[in-house]
Coordinates of N, CA and C in Angstrom, one line a residue:
D197 N 134.1 107.0 57.4 CA 135.5 107.0 56.8 C 136.0 105.6 56.6
A198 N 135.6 104.7 57.4 CA 136.2 103.3 57.3 C 135.7 102.6 56.1
E199 N 134.5 102.9 55.6 CA 134.0 102.2 54.4 C 133.3 103.2 53.5
P200 N 134.0 104.1 52.9 CA 133.4 105.1 52.1 C 132.5 104.7 50.9
T201 N 132.6 103.5 50.5 CA 131.9 103.0 49.3 C 130.8 102.0 49.7
N202 N 130.6 101.8 51.0 CA 129.6 100.8 51.4 C 128.2 101.4 51.2
P203 N 127.4 100.8 50.3 CA 126.1 101.4 50.0 C 125.1 101.6 51.2
Q204 N 125.2 100.6 52.1 CA 124.3 100.7 53.3 C 124.7 101.8 54.2
L205 N 126.0 102.0 54.4 CA 126.4 103.1 55.2 C 126.1 104.5 54.6
L206 N 126.4 104.5 53.3 CA 126.0 105.8 52.6 C 124.5 106.1 52.6
N207 N 123.7 105.0 52.5 CA 122.3 105.2 52.6 C 121.8 105.7 53.9
N208 N 122.4 105.1 55.0 CA 122.0 105.5 56.3 C 122.4 106.9 56.6
L209 N 123.5 107.4 56.2 CA 123.9 108.7 56.4 C 123.0 109.7 55.5
A210 N 122.7 109.3 54.3 CA 121.8 110.1 53.4 C 120.5 110.2 54.1
W211 N 119.9 109.1 54.6 CA 118.6 109.1 55.2 C 118.6 110.0 56.4
L212 N 119.6 109.9 57.2 CA 119.6 110.8 58.4 C 119.6 112.3 58.0
C213 N 120.5 112.6 57.1 CA 120.5 114.0 56.7 C 119.2 114.5 56.0
A214 N 118.7 113.7 55.1 CA 117.5 114.1 54.4 C 116.3 114.2 55.4
R215 N 116.1 113.3 56.2 CA 114.9 113.3 57.1 C 115.0 114.5 58.1
H216 N 116.2 114.9 58.4 CA 116.4 116.1 59.3 C 116.6 117.4 58.6
G217 N 116.6 117.3 57.3 CA 116.7 118.5 56.5 C 118.0 119.2 56.6
K218 N 119.0 118.5 56.8 CA 120.4 119.0 57.0 C 121.3 118.5 56.0
R219 N 122.2 119.3 55.5 CA 123.3 118.9 54.5 C 122.7 118.1 53.4
L220 N 121.6 118.7 52.8 CA 120.8 118.0 51.8 C 121.6 117.7 50.5
D221 N 122.5 118.6 50.1 CA 123.4 118.3 48.9 C 124.2 117.1 49.2
E222 N 124.7 117.0 50.4 CA 125.5 115.8 50.7 C 124.6 114.5 50.8
A223 N 123.5 114.7 51.3 CA 122.5 113.6 51.4 C 122.3 113.0 50.0
L224 N 122.0 113.9 49.1 CA 121.8 113.5 47.7 C 123.0 112.8 47.1
D225 N 124.2 113.4 47.4 CA 125.4 112.7 46.9 C 125.6 111.3 47.5
F226 N 125.4 111.2 48.8 CA 125.5 109.9 49.4 C 124.5 108.9 48.8
A227 N 123.3 109.3 48.7 CA 122.2 108.5 48.1 C 122.5 108.1 46.7
T228 N 123.0 109.0 45.9 CA 123.4 108.7 44.5 C 124.5 107.7 44.5
R229 N 125.5 107.9 45.3 CA 126.6 106.9 45.4 C 126.2 105.5 45.8
A230 N 125.3 105.5 46.8 CA 124.7 104.2 47.2 C 124.0 103.5 46.1
L231 N 123.2 104.3 45.4 CA 122.4 103.7 44.2 C 123.3 103.2 43.1
A232 N 124.4 103.9 42.9 CA 125.3 103.5 41.8 C 125.9 102.1 42.1
A233 N 126.0 101.8 43.4 CA 126.5 100.4 43.8 C 125.4 99.4 43.8
D234 N 124.2 99.8 44.0 CA 123.1 98.8 44.1 C 121.8 99.5 43.6
P235 N 121.7 99.6 42.2 CA 120.6 100.4 41.6 C 119.2 99.9 41.8
D236 N 119.0 98.6 42.1 CA 117.7 98.1 42.2 C 117.3 97.7 43.6
N237 N 117.9 98.5 44.6 CA 117.6 98.3 46.0 C 116.5 99.3 46.4
P238 N 115.3 98.8 46.7 CA 114.2 99.7 47.0 C 114.5 100.6 48.2
A239 N 115.2 100.2 49.2 CA 115.5 101.1 50.3 C 116.4 102.2 49.8
L240 N 117.4 102.0 49.0 CA 118.2 103.0 48.5 C 117.5 104.0 47.6
L241 N 116.6 103.4 46.8 CA 115.7 104.3 45.9 C 114.9 105.2 46.8
D242 N 114.3 104.7 47.8 CA 113.5 105.5 48.7 C 114.3 106.6 49.4
T243 N 115.5 106.3 49.8 CA 116.3 107.4 50.4 C 116.7 108.4 49.3
A244 N 117.0 108.0 48.1 CA 117.3 109.0 47.1 C 116.1 109.8 46.8
A245 N 114.9 109.2 46.8 CA 113.7 109.9 46.6 C 113.5 111.0 47.6
E246 N 113.7 110.6 48.9 CA 113.5 111.6 50.0 C 114.5 112.7 49.9
A247 N 115.8 112.4 49.5 CA 116.8 113.5 49.4 C 116.4 114.4 48.2
N248 N 115.9 113.9 47.1 CA 115.5 114.7 46.0 C 114.3 115.6 46.4
F249 N 113.4 115.0 47.1 CA 112.2 115.7 47.5 C 112.5 116.9 48.4
R250 N 113.4 116.6 49.3 CA 113.8 117.7 50.3 C 114.5 118.9 49.6
L251 N 115.1 118.5 48.4 CA 115.8 119.6 47.6 C 114.9 120.2 46.6
G252 N 113.6 119.8 46.6 CA 112.6 120.4 45.7 C 112.6 119.8 44.4
K253 N 113.2 118.6 44.2 CA 113.2 117.9 42.9 C 112.1 116.8 43.0
V254 N 110.9 117.3 43.0 CA 109.7 116.5 43.2 C 109.5 115.4 42.1
D255 N 109.7 115.8 40.9 CA 109.5 114.9 39.8 C 110.5 113.7 39.9
E256 N 111.7 114.0 40.3 CA 112.7 112.9 40.4 C 112.3 112.1 41.7
A257 N 111.8 112.7 42.7 CA 111.4 111.9 43.9 C 110.3 111.0 43.5
V258 N 109.3 111.4 42.8 CA 108.2 110.6 42.3 C 108.8 109.4 41.5
R259 N 109.6 109.7 40.6 CA 110.2 108.7 39.7 C 110.9 107.6 40.5
L260 N 111.8 108.0 41.4 CA 112.5 107.1 42.2 C 111.6 106.2 43.1
E261 N 110.7 106.9 43.8 CA 109.8 106.2 44.7 C 108.9 105.2 43.9
T262 N 108.5 105.6 42.7 CA 107.7 104.7 41.9 C 108.5 103.4 41.6
R263 N 109.7 103.6 41.2 CA 110.6 102.4 41.0 C 110.8 101.6 42.2
A264 N 110.9 102.2 43.4 CA 111.0 101.4 44.6 C 109.8 100.6 44.8
L265 N 108.6 101.2 44.6 CA 107.4 100.4 44.7 C 107.2 99.3 43.7
E266 N 107.7 99.5 42.5 CA 107.7 98.4 41.5 C 108.5 97.2 42.1
L267 N 109.6 97.5 42.7 CA 110.4 96.4 43.3 C 109.9 95.8 44.6
R268 N 109.1 96.6 45.3 CA 108.6 96.2 46.6 C 107.1 96.7 46.7
P269 N 106.2 96.1 45.9 CA 104.9 96.7 45.8 C 104.0 96.6 47.1
D270 N 104.3 95.8 48.1 CA 103.5 95.7 49.3 C 104.1 96.6 50.4
E271 N 105.0 97.5 50.1 CA 105.7 98.3 51.1 C 104.8 99.5 51.4
K272 N 104.1 99.5 52.6 CA 103.2 100.6 52.9 C 103.9 101.9 53.1
F273 N 105.1 101.9 53.7 CA 105.8 103.2 53.9 C 106.1 103.9 52.6
M274 N 106.6 103.1 51.6 CA 106.9 103.6 50.3 C 105.7 104.1 49.6
A275 N 104.6 103.5 49.7 CA 103.4 103.9 49.1 C 103.0 105.3 49.7
E276 N 103.1 105.4 51.0 CA 102.8 106.7 51.7 C 103.8 107.8 51.3
Q277 N 105.0 107.4 51.1 CA 106.0 108.4 50.6 C 105.6 108.9 49.2
L278 N 105.3 108.0 48.3 CA 104.9 108.4 47.0 C 103.7 109.3 47.0
E279 N 102.7 109.0 47.8 CA 101.5 109.9 47.9 C 101.9 111.3 48.5
R280 N 102.8 111.3 49.4 CA 103.3 112.6 49.9 C 104.0 113.4 48.8
F281 N 104.8 112.7 48.1 CA 105.6 113.4 47.0 C 104.6 113.9 45.9
K282 N 103.6 113.1 45.6 CA 102.6 113.5 44.5 C 101.8 114.7 45.0
A283 N 101.4 114.6 46.3 CA 100.6 115.7 46.9 C 101.3 117.1 46.8
A284 N 102.6 117.0 46.9 CA 103.4 118.3 46.9 C 103.4 118.9 45.5
K285 N 103.2 118.1 44.5 CA 103.1 118.6 43.1 C 101.9 119.4 42.8
K286 N 100.8 119.2 43.6 CA 99.5 119.9 43.4 C 99.6 121.3 43.9

């Protein structure tokens, strides 16, 4: 409540919700709002990808995670995320 537009706080809340599979619509909303404030932040892209994936929007998750990896190509966790998302498409 203290900083409702802070992208890092929105991202943290979105990540928590998405990873626990709770309040997924809100997780996506928080992630989307965070990305609007900082659209080329790989961590925010990764969180938005996770939220989309948990909501069954696999193509969007792949698109977002691919962009995150373009910005941070050596990030092992994001590469693993992308593989997980792609595997779900099969």
